PDB file of C-alpha atoms in Angstrom:
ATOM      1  CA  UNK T 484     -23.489 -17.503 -26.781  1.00 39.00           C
ATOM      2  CA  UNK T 485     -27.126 -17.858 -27.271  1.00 42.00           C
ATOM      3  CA  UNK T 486     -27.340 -21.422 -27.337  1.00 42.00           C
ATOM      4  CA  UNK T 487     -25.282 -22.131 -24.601  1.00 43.00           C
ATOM      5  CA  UNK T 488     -27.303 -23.868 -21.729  1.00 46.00           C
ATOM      6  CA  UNK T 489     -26.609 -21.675 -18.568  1.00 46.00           C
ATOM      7  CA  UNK T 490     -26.127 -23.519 -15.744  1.00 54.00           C
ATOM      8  CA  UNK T 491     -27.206 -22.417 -12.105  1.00 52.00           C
ATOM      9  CA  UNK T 492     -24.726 -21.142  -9.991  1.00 54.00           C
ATOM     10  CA  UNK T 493     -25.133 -23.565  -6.584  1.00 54.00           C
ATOM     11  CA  UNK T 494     -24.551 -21.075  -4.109  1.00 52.00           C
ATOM     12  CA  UNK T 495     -27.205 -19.087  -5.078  1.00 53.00           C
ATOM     13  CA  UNK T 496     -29.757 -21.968  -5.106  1.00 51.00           C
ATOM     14  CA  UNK T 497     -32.138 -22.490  -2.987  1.00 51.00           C
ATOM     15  CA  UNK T 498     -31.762 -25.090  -0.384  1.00 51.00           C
ATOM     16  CA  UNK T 499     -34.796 -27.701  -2.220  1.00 48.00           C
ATOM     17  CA  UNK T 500     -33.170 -26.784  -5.849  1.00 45.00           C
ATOM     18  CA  UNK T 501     -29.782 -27.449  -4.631  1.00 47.00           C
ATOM     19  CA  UNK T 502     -30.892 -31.115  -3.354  1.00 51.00           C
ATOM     20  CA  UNK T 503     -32.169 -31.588  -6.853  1.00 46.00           C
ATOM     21  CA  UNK T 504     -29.546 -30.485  -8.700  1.00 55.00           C
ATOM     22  CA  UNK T 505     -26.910 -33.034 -11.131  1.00 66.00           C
ATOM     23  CA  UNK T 506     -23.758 -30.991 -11.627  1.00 70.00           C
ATOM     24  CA  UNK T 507     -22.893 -31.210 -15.458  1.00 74.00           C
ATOM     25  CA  UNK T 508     -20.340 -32.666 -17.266  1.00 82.00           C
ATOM     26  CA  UNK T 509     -18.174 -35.762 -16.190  1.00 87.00           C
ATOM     27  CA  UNK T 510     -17.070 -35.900 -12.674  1.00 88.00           C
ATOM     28  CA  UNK T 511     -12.712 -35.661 -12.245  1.00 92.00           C
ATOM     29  CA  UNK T 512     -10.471 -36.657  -9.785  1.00 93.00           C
ATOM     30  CA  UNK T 513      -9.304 -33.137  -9.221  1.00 94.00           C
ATOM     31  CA  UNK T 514      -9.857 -30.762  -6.238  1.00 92.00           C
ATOM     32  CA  UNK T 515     -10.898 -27.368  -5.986  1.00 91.00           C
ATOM     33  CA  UNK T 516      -7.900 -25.285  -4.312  1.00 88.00           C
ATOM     34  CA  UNK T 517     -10.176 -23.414  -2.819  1.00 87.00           C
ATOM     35  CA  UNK T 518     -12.983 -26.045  -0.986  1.00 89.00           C
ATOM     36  CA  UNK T 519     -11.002 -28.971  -1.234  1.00 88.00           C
ATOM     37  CA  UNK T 520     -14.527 -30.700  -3.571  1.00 90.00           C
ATOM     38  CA  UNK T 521     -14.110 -32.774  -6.209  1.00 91.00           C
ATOM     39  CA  UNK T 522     -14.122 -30.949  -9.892  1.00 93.00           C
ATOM     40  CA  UNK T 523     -16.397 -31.915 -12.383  1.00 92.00           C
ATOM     41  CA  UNK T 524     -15.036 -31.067 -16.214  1.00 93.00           C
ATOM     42  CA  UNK T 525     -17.477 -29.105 -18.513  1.00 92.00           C
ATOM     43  CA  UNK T 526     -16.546 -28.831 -22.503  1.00 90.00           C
ATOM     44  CA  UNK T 527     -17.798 -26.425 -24.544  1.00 86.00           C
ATOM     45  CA  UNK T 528     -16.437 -26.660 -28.039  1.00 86.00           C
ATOM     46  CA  UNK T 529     -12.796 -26.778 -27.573  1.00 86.00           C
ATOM     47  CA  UNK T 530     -12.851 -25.042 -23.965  1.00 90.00           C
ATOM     48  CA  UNK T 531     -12.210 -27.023 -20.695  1.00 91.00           C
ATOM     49  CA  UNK T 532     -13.204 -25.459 -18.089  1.00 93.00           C
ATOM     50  CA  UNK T 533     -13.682 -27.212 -13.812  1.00 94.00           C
ATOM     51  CA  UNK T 534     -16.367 -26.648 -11.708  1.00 92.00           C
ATOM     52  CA  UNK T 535     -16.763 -27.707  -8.318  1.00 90.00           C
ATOM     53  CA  UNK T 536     -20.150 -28.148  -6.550  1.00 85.00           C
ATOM     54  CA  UNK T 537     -20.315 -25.078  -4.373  1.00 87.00           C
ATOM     55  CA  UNK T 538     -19.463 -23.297  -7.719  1.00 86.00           C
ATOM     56  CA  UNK T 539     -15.943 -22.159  -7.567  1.00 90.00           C
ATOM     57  CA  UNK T 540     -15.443 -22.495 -11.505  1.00 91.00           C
ATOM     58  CA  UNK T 541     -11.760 -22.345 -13.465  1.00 93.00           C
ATOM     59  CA  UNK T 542     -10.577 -22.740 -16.595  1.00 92.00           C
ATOM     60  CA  UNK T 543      -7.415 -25.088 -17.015  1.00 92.00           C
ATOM     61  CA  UNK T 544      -4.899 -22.094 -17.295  1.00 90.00           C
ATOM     62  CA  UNK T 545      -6.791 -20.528 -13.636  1.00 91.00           C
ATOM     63  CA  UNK T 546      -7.001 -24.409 -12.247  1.00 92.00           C
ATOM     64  CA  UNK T 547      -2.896 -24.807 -12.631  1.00 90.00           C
ATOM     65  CA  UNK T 548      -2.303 -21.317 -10.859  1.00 88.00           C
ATOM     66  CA  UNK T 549      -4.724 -21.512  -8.104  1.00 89.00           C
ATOM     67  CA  UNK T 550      -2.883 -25.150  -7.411  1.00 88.00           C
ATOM     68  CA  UNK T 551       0.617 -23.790  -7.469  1.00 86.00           C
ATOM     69  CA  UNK T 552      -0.504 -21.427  -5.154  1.00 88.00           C
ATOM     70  CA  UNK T 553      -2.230 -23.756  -2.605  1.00 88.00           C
ATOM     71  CA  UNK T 554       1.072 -25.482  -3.189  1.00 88.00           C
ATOM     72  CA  UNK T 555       3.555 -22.894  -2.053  1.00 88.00           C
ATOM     73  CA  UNK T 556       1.185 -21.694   0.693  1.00 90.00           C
ATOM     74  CA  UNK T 557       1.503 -25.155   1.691  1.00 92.00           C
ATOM     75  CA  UNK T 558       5.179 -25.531   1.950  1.00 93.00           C
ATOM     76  CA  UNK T 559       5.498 -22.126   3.677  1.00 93.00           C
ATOM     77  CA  UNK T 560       3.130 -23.265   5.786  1.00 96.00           C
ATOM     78  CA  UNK T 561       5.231 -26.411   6.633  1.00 96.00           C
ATOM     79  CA  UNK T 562       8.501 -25.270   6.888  1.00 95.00           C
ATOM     80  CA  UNK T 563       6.570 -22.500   9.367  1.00 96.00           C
ATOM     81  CA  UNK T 564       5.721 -25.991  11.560  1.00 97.00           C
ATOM     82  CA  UNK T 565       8.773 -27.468  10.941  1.00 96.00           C
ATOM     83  CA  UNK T 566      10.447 -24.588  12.577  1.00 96.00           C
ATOM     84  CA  UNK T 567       8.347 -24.441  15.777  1.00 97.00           C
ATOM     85  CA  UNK T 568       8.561 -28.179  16.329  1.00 97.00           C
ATOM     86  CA  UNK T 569      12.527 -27.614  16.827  1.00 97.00           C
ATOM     87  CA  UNK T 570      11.684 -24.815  18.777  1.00 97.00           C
ATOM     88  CA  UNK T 571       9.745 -26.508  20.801  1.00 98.00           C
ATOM     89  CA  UNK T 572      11.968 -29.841  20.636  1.00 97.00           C
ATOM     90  CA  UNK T 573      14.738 -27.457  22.067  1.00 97.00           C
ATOM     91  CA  UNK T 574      12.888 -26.308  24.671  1.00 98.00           C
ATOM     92  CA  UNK T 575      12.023 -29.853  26.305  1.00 97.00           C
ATOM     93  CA  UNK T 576      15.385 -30.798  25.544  1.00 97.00           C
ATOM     94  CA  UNK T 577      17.071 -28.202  27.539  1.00 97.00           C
ATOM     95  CA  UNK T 578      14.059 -29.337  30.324  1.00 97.00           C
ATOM     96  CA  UNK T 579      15.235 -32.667  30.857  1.00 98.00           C
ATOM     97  CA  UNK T 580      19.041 -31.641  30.961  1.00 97.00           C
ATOM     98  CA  UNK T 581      18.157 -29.235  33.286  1.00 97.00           C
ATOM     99  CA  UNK T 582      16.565 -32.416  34.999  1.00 97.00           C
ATOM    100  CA  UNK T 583      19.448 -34.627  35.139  1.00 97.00           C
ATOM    101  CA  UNK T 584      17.527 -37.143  32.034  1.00 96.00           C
ATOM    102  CA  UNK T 585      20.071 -36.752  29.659  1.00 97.00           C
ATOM    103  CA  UNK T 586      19.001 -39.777  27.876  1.00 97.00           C
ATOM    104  CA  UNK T 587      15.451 -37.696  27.035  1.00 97.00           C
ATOM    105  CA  UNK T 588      17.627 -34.493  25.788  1.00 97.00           C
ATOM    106  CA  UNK T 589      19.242 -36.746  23.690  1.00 97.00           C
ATOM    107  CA  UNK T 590      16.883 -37.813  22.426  1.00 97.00           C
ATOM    108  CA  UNK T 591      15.169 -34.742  21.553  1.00 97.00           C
ATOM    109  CA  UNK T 592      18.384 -33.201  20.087  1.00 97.00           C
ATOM    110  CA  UNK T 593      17.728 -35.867  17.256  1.00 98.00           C
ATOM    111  CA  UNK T 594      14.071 -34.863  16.517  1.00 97.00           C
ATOM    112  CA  UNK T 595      15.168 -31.355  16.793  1.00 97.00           C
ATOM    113  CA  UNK T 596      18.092 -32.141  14.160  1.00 97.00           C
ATOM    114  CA  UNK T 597      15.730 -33.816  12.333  1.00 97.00           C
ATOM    115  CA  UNK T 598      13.244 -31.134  11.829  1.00 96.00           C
ATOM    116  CA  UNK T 599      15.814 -28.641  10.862  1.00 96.00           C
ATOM    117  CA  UNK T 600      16.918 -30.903   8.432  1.00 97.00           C
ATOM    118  CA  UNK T 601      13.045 -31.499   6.477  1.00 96.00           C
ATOM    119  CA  UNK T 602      13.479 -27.182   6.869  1.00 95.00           C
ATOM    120  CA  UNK T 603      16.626 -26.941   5.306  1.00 94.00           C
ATOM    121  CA  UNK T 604      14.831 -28.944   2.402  1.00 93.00           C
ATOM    122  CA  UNK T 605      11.810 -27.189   2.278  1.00 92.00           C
ATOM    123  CA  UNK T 606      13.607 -24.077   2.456  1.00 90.00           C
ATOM    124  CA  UNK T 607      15.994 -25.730  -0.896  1.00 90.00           C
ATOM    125  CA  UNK T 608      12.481 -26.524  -3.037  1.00 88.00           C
ATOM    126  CA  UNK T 609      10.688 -22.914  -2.350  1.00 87.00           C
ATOM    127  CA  UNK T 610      14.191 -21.349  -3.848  1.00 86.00           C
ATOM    128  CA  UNK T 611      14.072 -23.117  -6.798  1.00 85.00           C
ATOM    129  CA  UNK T 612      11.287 -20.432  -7.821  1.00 69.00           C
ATOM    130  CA  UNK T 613       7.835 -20.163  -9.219  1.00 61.00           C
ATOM    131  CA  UNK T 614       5.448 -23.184  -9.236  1.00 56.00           C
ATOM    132  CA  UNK T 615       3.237 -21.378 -11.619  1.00 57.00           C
ATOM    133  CA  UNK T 616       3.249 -22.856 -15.192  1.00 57.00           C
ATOM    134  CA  UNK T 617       3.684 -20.460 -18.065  1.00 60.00           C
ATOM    135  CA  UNK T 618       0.487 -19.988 -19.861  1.00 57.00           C
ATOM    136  CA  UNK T 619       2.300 -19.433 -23.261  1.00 64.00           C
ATOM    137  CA  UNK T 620       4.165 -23.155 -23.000  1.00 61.00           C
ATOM    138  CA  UNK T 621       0.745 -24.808 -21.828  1.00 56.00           C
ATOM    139  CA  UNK T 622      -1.650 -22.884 -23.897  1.00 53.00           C
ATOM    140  CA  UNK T 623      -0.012 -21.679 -26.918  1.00 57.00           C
ATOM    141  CA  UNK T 624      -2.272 -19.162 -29.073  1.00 54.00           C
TER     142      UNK T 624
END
């Protein structure tokens, strides 16, 4: 569009520029999946679209699918932890018996428990299937 005032692209900006720079548009609430800045919404007629200041740049449809993703990486990511804590749990546990502090294996047989239970969960949520929203219900043409 030849009227359409053409922003900068940060990263590419020198370091004095950069300083000097006002991002455009009206700063969010939202995060950018992939930086973890804040978003800052930009309208252009009827489009929406999200930049954040190191210029990672989505549109609403891209935002929602690069979150479900940082979502899901996140829970696999989790129940990952989740798993190695009651590994790790089981492993002191079976220390201290070995030790004669049954008291201490006790009470690591309940932290262990209770990891595999938050897993068991996790594992319950990631099989209910795709986070990803479907473009056609949000964005109907």
């Amino acid at each position: 569009m030849p009227n359409e005032e053409i922003q900068p692209d940060p990263v590419e900006m020198s370091q004095s520029m950069f300083e000097d720079y006002d991002m455009p548009g009206k700063h969010t609430v939202l995060i950018c999946p992939e930086c973890g800045g804040t978003l800052w919404e930009i309208r252009r007629d009827s489009l929406i679209n999200l930049q954040c200041h190191v210029g990672h740049a989505y549109s609403l449809e891209s935002f929602l699918e690069d979150q479900a993703e940082e979502v899901e990486r996140n829970l696999w990511k989790t129940l990952r932890t989740l798993k190695d804590r009651a590994e790790i749990f089981r492993q002191l546990a079976a220390e201290h018996s070995r030790q004669g502090n049954l008291v201490a294996a006790q009470q690591l047989e309940v932290q262990i428990e209770n990891a595999l239970q938050r897993a068991k969960l996790l594992c319950q949520v990631l099989q209910i299937g795709e986070l990803k929203p479907d473009p056609e219900l949000l964005f109907p043409s």
